[in-house]
Coordinates of C-alpha atoms in Angstrom, one line a residue:
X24 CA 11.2 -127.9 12.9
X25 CA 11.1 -124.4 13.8
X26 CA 14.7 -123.7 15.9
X27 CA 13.1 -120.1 17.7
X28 CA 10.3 -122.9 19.0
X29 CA 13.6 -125.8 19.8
X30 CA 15.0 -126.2 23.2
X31 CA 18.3 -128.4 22.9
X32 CA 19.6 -130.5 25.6
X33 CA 23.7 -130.9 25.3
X34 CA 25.3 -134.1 26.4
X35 CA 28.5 -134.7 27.9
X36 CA 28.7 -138.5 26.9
X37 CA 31.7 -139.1 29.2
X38 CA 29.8 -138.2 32.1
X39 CA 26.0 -139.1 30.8
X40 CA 25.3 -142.7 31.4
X41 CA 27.6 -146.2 31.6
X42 CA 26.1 -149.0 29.7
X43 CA 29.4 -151.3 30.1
X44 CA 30.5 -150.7 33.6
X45 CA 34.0 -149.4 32.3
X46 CA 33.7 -146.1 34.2
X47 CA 32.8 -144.0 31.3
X48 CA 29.9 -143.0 30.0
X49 CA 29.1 -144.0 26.2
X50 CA 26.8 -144.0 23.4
X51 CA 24.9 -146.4 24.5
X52 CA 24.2 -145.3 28.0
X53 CA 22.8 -142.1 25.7
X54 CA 20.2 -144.2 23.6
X55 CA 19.3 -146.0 27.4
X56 CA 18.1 -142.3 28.4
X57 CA 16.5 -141.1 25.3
X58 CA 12.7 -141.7 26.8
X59 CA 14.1 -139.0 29.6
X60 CA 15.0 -136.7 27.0
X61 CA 11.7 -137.1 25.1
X62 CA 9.7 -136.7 28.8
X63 CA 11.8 -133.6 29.4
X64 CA 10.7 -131.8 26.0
X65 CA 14.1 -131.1 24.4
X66 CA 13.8 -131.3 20.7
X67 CA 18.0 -132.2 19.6
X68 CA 20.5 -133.4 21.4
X69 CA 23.9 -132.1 21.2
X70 CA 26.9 -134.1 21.9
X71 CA 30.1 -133.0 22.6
X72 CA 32.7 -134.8 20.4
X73 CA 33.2 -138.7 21.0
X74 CA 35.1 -139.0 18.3
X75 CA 38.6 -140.6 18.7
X76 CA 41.2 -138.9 20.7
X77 CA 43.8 -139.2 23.0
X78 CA 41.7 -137.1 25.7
X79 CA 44.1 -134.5 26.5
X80 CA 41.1 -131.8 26.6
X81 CA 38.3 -134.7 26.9
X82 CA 38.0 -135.2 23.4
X83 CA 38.5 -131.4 22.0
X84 CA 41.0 -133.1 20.7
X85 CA 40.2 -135.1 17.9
X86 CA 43.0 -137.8 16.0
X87 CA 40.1 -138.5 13.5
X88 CA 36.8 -136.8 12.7
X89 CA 35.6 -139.8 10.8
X90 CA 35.5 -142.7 13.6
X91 CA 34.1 -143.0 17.2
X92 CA 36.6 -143.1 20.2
X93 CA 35.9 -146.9 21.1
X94 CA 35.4 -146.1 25.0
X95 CA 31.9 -144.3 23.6
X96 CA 31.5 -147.7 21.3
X97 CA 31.1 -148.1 17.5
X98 CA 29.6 -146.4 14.6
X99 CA 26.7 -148.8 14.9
X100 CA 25.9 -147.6 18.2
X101 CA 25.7 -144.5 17.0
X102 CA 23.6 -145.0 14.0
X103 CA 21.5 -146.8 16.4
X104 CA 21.5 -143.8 18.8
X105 CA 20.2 -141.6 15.8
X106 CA 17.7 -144.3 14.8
X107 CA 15.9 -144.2 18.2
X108 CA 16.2 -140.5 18.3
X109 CA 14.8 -140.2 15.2
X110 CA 12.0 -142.5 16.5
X111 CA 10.9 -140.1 19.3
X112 CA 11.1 -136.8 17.4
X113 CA 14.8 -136.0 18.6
X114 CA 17.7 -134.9 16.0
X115 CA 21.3 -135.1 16.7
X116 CA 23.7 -131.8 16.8
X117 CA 27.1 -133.1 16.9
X118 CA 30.2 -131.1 18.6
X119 CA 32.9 -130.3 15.7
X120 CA 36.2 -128.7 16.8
X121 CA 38.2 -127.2 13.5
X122 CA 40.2 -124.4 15.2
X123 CA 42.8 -127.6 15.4
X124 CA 43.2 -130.9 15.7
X125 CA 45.2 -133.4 18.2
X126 CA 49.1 -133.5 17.9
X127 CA 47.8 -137.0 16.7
X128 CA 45.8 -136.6 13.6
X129 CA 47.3 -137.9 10.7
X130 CA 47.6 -134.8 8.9
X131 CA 49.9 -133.7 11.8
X132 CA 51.8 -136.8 12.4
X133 CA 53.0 -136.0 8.5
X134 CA 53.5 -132.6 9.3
X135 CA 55.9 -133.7 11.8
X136 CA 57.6 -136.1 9.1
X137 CA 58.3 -132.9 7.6
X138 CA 55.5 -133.8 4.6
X139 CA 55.1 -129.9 3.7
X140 CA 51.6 -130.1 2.3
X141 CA 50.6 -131.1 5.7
X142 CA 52.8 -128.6 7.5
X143 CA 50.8 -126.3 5.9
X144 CA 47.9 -127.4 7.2
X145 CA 48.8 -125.8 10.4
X146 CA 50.8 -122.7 11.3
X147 CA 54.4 -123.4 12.0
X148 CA 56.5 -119.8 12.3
X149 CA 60.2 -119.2 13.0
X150 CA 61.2 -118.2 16.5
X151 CA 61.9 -114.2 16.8
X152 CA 65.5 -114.8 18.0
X153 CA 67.2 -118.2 19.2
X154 CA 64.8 -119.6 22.0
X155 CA 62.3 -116.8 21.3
X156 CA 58.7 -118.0 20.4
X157 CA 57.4 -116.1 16.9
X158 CA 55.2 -113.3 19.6
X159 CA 54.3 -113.1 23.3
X160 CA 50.3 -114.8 22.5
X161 CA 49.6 -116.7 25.9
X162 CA 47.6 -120.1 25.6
X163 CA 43.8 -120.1 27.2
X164 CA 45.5 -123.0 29.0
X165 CA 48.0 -121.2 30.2
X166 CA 52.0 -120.4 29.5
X167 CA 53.4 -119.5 25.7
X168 CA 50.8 -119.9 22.6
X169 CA 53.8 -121.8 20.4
X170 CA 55.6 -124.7 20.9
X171 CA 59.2 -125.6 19.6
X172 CA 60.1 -128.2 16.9
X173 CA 63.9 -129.0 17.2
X174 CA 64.4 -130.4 13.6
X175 CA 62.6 -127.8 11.7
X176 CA 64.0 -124.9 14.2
X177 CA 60.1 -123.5 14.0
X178 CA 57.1 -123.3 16.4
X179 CA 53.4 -124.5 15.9
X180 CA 51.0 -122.2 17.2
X181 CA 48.5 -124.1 19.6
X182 CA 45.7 -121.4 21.4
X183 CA 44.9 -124.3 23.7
X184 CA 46.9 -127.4 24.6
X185 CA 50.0 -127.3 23.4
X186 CA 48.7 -130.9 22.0
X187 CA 46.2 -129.2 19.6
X188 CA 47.8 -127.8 17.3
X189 CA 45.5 -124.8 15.5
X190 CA 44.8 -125.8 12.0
X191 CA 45.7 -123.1 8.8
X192 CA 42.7 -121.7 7.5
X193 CA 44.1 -119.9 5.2
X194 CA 44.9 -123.1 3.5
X195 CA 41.8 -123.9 0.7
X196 CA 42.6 -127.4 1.5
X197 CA 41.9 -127.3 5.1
X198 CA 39.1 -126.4 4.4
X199 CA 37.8 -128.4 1.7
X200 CA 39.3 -131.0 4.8
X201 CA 36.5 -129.9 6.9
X202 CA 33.8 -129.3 4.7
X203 CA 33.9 -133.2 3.7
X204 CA 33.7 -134.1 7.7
X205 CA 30.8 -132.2 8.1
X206 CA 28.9 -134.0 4.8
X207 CA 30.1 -137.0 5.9
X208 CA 27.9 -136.6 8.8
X209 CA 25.2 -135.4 7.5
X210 CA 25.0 -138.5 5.4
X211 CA 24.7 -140.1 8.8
X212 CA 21.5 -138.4 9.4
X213 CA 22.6 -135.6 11.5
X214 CA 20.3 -132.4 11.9
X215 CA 22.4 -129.9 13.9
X216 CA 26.2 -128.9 14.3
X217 CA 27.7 -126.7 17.2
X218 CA 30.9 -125.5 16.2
X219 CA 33.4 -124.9 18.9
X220 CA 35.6 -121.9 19.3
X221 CA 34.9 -121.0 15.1
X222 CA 35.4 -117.4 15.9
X223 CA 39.2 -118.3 16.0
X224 CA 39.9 -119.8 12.7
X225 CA 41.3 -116.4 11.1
X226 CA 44.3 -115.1 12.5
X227 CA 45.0 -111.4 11.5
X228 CA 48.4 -111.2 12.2
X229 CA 51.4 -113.1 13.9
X230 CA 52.9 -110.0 16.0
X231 CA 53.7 -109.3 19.8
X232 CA 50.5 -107.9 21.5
X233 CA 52.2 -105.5 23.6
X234 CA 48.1 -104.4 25.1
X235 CA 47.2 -108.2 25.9
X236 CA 47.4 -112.0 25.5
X237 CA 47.3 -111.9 21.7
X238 CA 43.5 -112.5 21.3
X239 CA 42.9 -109.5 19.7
X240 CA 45.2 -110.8 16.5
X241 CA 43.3 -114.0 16.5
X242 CA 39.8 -113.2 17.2
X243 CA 37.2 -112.4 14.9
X244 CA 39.5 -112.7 11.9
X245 CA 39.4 -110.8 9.0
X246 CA 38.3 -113.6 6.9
X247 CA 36.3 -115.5 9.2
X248 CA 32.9 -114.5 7.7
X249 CA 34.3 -115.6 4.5
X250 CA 35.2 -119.2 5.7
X251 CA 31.7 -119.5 7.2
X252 CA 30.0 -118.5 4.4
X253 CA 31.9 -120.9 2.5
X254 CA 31.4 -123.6 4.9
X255 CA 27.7 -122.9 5.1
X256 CA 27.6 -123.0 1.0
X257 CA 29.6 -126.9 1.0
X258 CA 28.1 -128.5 3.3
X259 CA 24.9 -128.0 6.1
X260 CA 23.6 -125.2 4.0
X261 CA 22.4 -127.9 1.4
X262 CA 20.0 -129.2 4.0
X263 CA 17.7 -126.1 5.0
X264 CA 16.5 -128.4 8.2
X265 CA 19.6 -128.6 9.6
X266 CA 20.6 -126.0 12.4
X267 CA 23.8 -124.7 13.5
X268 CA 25.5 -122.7 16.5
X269 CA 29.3 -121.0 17.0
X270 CA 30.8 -120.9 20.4
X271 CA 32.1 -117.3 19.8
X272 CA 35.0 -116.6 21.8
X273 CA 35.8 -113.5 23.4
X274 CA 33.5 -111.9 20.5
X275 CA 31.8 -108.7 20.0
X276 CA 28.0 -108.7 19.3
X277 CA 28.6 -107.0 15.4
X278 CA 30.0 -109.4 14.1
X279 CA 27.5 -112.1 16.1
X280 CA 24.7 -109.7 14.1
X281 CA 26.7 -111.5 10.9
X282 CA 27.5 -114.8 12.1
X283 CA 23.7 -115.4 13.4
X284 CA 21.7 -112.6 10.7
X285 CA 18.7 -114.4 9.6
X286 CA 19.9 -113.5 5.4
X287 CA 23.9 -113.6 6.6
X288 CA 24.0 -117.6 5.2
X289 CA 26.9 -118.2 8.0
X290 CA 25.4 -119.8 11.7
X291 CA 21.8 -120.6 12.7
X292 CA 22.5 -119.2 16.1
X293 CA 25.8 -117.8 18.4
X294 CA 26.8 -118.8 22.0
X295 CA 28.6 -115.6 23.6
X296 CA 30.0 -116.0 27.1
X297 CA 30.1 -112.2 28.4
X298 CA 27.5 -113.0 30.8
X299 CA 29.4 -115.7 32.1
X300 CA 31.9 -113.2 32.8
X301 CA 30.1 -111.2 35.7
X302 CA 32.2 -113.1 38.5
X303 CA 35.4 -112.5 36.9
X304 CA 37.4 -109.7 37.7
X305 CA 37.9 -108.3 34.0
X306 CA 38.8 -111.0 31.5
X307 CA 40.5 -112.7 34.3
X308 CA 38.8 -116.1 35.6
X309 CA 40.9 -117.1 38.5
X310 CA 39.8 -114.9 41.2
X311 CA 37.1 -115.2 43.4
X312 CA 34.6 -112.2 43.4
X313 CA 31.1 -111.5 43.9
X314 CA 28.5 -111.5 40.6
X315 CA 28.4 -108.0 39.5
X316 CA 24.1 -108.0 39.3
X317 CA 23.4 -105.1 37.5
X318 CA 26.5 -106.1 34.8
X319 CA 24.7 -109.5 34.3
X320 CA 21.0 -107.2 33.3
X321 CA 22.9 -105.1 31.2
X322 CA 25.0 -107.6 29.5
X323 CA 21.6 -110.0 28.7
X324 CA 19.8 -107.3 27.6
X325 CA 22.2 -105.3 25.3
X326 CA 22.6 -108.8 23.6
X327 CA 18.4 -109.3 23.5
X328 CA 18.0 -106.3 22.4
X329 CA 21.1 -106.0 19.8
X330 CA 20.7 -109.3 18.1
X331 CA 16.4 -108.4 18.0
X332 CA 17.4 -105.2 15.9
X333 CA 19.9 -106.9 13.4
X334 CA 17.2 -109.9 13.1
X335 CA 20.2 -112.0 14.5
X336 CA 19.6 -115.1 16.7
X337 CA 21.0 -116.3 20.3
X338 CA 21.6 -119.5 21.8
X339 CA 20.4 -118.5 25.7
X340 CA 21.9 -120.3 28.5
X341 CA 23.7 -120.4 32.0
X342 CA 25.5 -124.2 31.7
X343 CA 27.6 -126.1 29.8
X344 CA 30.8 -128.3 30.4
X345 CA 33.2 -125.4 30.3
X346 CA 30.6 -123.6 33.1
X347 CA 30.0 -124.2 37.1
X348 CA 26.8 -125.1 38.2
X349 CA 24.6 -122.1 37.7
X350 CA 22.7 -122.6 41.0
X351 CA 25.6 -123.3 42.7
X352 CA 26.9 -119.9 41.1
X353 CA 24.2 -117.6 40.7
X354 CA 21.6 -119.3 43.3
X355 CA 21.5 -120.8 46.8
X356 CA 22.3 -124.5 47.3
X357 CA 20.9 -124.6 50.6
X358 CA 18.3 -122.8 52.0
X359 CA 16.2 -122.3 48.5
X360 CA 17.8 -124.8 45.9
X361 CA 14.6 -125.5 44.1
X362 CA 13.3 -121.7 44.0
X363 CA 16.6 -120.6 42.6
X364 CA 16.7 -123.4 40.2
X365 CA 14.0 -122.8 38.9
X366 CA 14.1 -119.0 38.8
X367 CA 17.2 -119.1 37.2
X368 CA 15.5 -121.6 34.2
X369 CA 12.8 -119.1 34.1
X370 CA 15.2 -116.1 33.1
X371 CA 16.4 -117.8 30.7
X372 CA 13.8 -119.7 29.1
X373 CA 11.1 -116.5 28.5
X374 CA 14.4 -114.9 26.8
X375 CA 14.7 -114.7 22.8
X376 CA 16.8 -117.0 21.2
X377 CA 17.2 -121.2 21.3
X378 CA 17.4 -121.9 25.0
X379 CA 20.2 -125.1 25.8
X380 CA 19.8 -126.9 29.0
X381 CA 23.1 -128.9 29.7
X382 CA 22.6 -132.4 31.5
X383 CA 21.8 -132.2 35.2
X384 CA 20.4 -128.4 35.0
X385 CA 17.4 -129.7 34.7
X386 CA 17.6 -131.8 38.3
X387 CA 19.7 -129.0 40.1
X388 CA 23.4 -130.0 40.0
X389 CA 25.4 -127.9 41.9
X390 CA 29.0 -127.9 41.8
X391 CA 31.2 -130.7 42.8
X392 CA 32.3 -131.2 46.8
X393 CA 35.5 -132.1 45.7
X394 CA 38.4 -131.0 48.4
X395 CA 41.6 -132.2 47.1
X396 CA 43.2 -131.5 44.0
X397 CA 44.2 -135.0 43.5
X398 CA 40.4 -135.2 42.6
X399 CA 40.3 -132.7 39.3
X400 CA 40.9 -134.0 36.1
X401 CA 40.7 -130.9 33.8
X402 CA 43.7 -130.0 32.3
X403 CA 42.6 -125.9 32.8
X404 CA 42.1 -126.3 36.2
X405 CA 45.4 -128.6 36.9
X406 CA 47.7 -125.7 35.0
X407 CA 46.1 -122.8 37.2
X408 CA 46.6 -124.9 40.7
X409 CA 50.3 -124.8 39.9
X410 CA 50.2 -121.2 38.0
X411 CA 48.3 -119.4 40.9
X412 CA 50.8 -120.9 43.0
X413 CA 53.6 -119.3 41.2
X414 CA 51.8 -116.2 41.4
X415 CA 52.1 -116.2 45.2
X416 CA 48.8 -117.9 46.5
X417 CA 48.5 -120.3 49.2
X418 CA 47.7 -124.2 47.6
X419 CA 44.4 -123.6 50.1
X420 CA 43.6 -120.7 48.6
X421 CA 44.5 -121.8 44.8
X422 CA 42.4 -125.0 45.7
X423 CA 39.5 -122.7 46.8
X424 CA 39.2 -121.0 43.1
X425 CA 39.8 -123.8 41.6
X426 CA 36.4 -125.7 43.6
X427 CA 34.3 -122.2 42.1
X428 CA 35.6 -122.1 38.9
X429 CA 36.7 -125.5 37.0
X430 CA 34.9 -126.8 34.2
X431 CA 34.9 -130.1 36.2
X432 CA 32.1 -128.7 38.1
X433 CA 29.6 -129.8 34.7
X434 CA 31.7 -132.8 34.2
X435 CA 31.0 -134.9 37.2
X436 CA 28.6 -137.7 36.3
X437 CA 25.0 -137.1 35.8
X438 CA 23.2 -138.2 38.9
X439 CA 20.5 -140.7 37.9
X440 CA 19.5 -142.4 41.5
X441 CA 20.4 -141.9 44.8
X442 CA 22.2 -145.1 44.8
X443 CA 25.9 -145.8 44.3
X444 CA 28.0 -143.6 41.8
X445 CA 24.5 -141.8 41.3
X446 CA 23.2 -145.0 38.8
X447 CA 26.0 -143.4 36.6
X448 CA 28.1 -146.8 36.3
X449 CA 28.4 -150.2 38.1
X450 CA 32.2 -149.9 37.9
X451 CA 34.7 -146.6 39.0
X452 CA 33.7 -143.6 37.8
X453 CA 36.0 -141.5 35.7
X454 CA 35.6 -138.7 38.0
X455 CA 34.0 -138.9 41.4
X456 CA 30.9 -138.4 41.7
X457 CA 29.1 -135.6 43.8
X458 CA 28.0 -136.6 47.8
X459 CA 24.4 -135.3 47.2
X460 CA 23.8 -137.4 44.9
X461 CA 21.6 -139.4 46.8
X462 CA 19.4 -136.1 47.4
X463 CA 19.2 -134.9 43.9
X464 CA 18.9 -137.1 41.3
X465 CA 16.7 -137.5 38.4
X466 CA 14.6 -140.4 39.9
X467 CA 13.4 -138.4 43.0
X468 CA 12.9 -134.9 40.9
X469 CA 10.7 -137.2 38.3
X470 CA 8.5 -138.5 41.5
X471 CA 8.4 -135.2 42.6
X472 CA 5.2 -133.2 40.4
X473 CA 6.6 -129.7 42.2
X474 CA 10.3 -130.6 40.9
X475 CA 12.7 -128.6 38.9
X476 CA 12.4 -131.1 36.4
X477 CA 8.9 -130.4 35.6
X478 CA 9.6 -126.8 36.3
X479 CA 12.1 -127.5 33.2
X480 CA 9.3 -129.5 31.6
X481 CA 7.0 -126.8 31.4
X482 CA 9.2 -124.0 30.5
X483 CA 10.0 -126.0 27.1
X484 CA 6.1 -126.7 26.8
X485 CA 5.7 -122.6 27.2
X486 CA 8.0 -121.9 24.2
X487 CA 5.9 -124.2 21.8
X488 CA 2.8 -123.1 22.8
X489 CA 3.2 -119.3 23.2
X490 CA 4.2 -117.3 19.9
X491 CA 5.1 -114.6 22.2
X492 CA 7.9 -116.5 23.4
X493 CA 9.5 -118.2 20.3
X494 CA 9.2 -114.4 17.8
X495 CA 8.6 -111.7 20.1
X496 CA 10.7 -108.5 21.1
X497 CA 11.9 -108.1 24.3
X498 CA 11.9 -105.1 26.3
X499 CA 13.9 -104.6 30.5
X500 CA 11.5 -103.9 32.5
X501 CA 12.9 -102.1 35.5
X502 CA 16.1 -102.7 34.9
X503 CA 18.0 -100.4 37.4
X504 CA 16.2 -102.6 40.3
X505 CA 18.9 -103.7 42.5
X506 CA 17.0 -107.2 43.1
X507 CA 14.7 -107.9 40.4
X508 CA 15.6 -109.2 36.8
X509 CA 12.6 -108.6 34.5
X510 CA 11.1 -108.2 31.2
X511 CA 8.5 -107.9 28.6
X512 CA 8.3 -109.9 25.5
X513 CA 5.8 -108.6 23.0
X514 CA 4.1 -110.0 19.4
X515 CA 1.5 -109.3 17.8
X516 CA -1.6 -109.3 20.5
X517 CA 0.6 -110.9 22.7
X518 CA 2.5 -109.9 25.7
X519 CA 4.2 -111.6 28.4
X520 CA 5.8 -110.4 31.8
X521 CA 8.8 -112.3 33.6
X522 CA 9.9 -110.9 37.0
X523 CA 12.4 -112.7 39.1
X524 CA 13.5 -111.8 42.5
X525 CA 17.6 -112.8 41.9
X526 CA 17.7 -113.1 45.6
X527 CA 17.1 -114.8 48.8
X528 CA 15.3 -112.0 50.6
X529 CA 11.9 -111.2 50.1
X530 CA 11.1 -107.6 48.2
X531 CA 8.5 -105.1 47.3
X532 CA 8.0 -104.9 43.8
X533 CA 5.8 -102.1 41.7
X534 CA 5.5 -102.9 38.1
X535 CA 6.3 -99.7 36.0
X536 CA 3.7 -101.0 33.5
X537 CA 0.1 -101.6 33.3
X538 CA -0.3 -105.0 34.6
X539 CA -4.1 -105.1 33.6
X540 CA -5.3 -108.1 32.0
X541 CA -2.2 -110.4 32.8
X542 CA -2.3 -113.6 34.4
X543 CA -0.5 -116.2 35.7
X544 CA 0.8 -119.3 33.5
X545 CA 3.6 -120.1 35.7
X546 CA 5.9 -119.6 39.1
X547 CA 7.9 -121.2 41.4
X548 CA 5.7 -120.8 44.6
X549 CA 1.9 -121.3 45.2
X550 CA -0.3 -118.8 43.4
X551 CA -0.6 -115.0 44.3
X552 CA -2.9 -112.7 43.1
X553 CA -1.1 -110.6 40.4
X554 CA -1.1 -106.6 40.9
X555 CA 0.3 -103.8 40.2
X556 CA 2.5 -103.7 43.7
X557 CA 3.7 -107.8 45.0
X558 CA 5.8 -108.9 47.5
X559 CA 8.0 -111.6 45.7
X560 CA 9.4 -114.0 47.9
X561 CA 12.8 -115.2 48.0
X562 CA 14.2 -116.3 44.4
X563 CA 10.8 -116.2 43.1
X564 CA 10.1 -116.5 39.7
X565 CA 6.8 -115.3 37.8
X566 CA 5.4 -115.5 34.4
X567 CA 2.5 -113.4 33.3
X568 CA 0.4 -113.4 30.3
X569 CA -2.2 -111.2 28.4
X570 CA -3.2 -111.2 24.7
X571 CA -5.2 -108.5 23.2

């Protein structure tokens, strides 16, 4: 299966379907929805970790890599899940975290104990001073990267919770350690692995970053290319059908030409996040700020264009369960939901690279309605209520920033019927479940033949039946119009035109190409002639097509 041809769909099992009525969603619920998942078109299915853990970071923090956490069910669900999969021409991709492990795991439990093989299976340092962590490295959750261990008079480093502790990579037996989790799976029939925050595994130096947070020391490590190499060598590289992809952190796109190079042997593919970053004000999240347009073009397109040159390989996207709602964030919830929706899957789908469509994209989730903070659940969001407060806000106003920026906002349960809880679960949701649910939902948008489902549907047909799409070059077209996001991908006799109108006003558009010989193959409004001048109508999306 060729990945450039693959659309994967990621699952967030937690919040994907209840088979029990316990409140959560479970492997079970998945292997109920699989015929959705076939209708869609999605080709693997990747699933963020359900393996067991206490759930400080909903399950990026994993006690054991080998067993399921029994609120998702049993290994035999699973191997039942990947049976039926297998059945309808879907493979697995499963969500492995190795930058560290829960304060739980075994090996850190004996770490603890003071069991020094294990201590040096994570990175314990001596304080500068009495009372002085070992540098001034901020956690991404928030507050001081190290925490103190009284009895050994050292601090573990932890880049995220201070409950996951970052594993030593440096250590050959870590990593023999993680190469044997990752066979294990693949002896379970597994076909893909996504590999969360790998870009952070080698640390270049433990010192006081008097320029930043420390993530300069940590990112991109000198040896990481080494330890993926290796990785690649022991384990999924044995299986040439198997695919993988690297959340990259905070990256830089020469090194993504190495992770993702088609002769590198490290990654299949990289997710970066700088376009993400186009409502932030700098690196910093917690603000609330208009998209900067003309970043977000330039960001996409230096990445196209970069990774196309280095015959490197992208994983395109807008959502996932770290994101908001993209039509929530870069659309218009009201007025034009579906035209947004589906311009916004149109930019991303005609792209080059593996596109991922994250559960309830495809239906038009928007963000969450929640209105107190009683009602969050993720642990990011809770520390930055409290911290912005410190900082001086209002709790209204930290409560407004965090409703436009948690990662709860892909969390809440995937809205299945219009019913209660969505058809999510017969018993008390996790997390509440959004109002509109009985609007959007994936029974109406499958009744609906003009839905963004089917919009969804076709894009992922397009990719497997146009070459031009999976292999071709891409080229901005127009890309210093204000409104108007659009491109040309090119191969062999084949070329194809997107042009979106980003916004919800109408514009005059003149194509600074010849537009002979294109036609139509798909938009989000009924059919207009195609010409060298149009007036696109709010958030509409247009994809042209000529060979020869």
């Amino acid at each position: 299966m060729d990945f450039r041809k693959c659309t994967v769909y990621q699952i967030y099992p937690k919040s994907f379907r209840d088979s029990n009525g316990d409140g959560l969603g479970d492997l079970k619920g998945v292997t109920q929805k699989l015929d959705y998942i076939k209708e869609l078109g999605a080709d693997y299915i990747w699933l963020t970790p359900f393996f067991v853990s206490p759930q400080k970071d909903n399950g990026y923090d994993v006690e054991d890599y080998y067993n399921i956490d029994p609120r998702y069910g049993t290994m035999e669900d699973f191997e039942e899940l990947a049976r039926e999969a297998d059945k309808r021409g879907i493979r697995l991709m499963l969500d492995m975290v190795f930058n560290h492990t829960s304060s739980r795991h075994e090996w850190f439990q004996k770490a603890l104990a003071g069991d020094e093989k294990y201590k040096n299976y994570y990175i314990f340092r001596k304080g500068k001073a009495p009372g002085v962590p070992p540098t001034n490295w901020v956690s991404k959750f928030g507050g001081n990267a190290w925490e103190y261990v009284p009895e050994f008079d050292e601090y573990y480093l932890h880049l995220f919770d201070v409950s996951q502790p970052d594993l030593n990579w440096d250590n050959p037996e870590v990593r023999r350690e993680v190469q044997k989790v990752v066979r294990f799976w693949m002896q379970k029939g597994v076909k893909g692995f996504r590999f969360d925050v790998i870009n952070l595994i080698s640390k270049e130096k433990f010192a006081d970053d008097e320029e930043g947070d420390g993530r300069r020391f940590y990112t991109d490590g000198p040896r990481i290319h080494e330890y993926l190499r290796e990785l690649n060598e022991e384990s999924f590289g044995q299986d040439a059908d198997i695919i993988t992809v690297g959340e990259m952190s905070s990256t830089t796109m020469e090194n993504c030409f190495r992770y993702a190079g088609s002769q590198s042997h490290e990654l299949s593919m990289v997710f970066s996040f700088h376009h993400l970053k186009v409502d932030f004000m700098g690196n910093e999240k917690w603000v609330l700020v208009p998209f900067d347009f003309a970043k977000l073009k330039k960001i996409l397109f230096d990445w196209q264009q970069g990774m196309a040159e280095h015959d490197a390989w992208n994983a395109v996207f807008w959502c996932n369960h770290d994101q908001p709602r993209v039509v929530s964030r870069f659309g218009n919830t009201e007025t034009y939901w579906k035209e947004s929706a589906k311009m916004l899957a149109t930019v991303i789908h005609c792209l080059r690279g593996t596109p991922y469509v994250y559960q309830g994209e495809e239906i038009g989730m928007t963000n969450v309605d929640f209105t107190k903070i009683g009602q969050f659940k993720d642990v990011e969001s809770l520390n930055y209520y409290q911290i912005l407060q410190d900082k001086g806000l209002s709790a209204s106003d930290a409560l407004r920033i965090i409703q436009i920026h948690s990662r709860d906002n892909g969390r809440t349960p995937m809205q299945w019927t219009g019913g209660e809880n969505g058809g999510f679960t017969e018993g008390t949701p996790w997390i509440g479940v959004n109002k509109n649910a009985e609007r959007i939902n994936a029974e109406s948008e499958l009744q609906d033949p003009d839905s963004i489902f089917h919009y969804y549907q076709k894009l992922i047909r397009l990719r497997k039946e146009y070459d031009v799409i999976a292999y071709g070059d891409i080229t901005p077209v127009d890309q210093g119009n204000p409104s108007v996001f659009a491109y040309r991908r090119s191969w062999q006799d084949e070329n194809l035109l997107a042009v979106c109108n980003f916004y919800g006003k109408p514009v005059t558009w003149t194509c600074p190409e010849d537009i002979k010989g294109y036609a139509r193959i798909l938009g989000n409004y009924p059919e207009a002639e195609v010409k060298e001048t149009m007036e696109l109508r709010p958030y509409e999306a247009l994809v042209l097509y000529r060979k020869g």
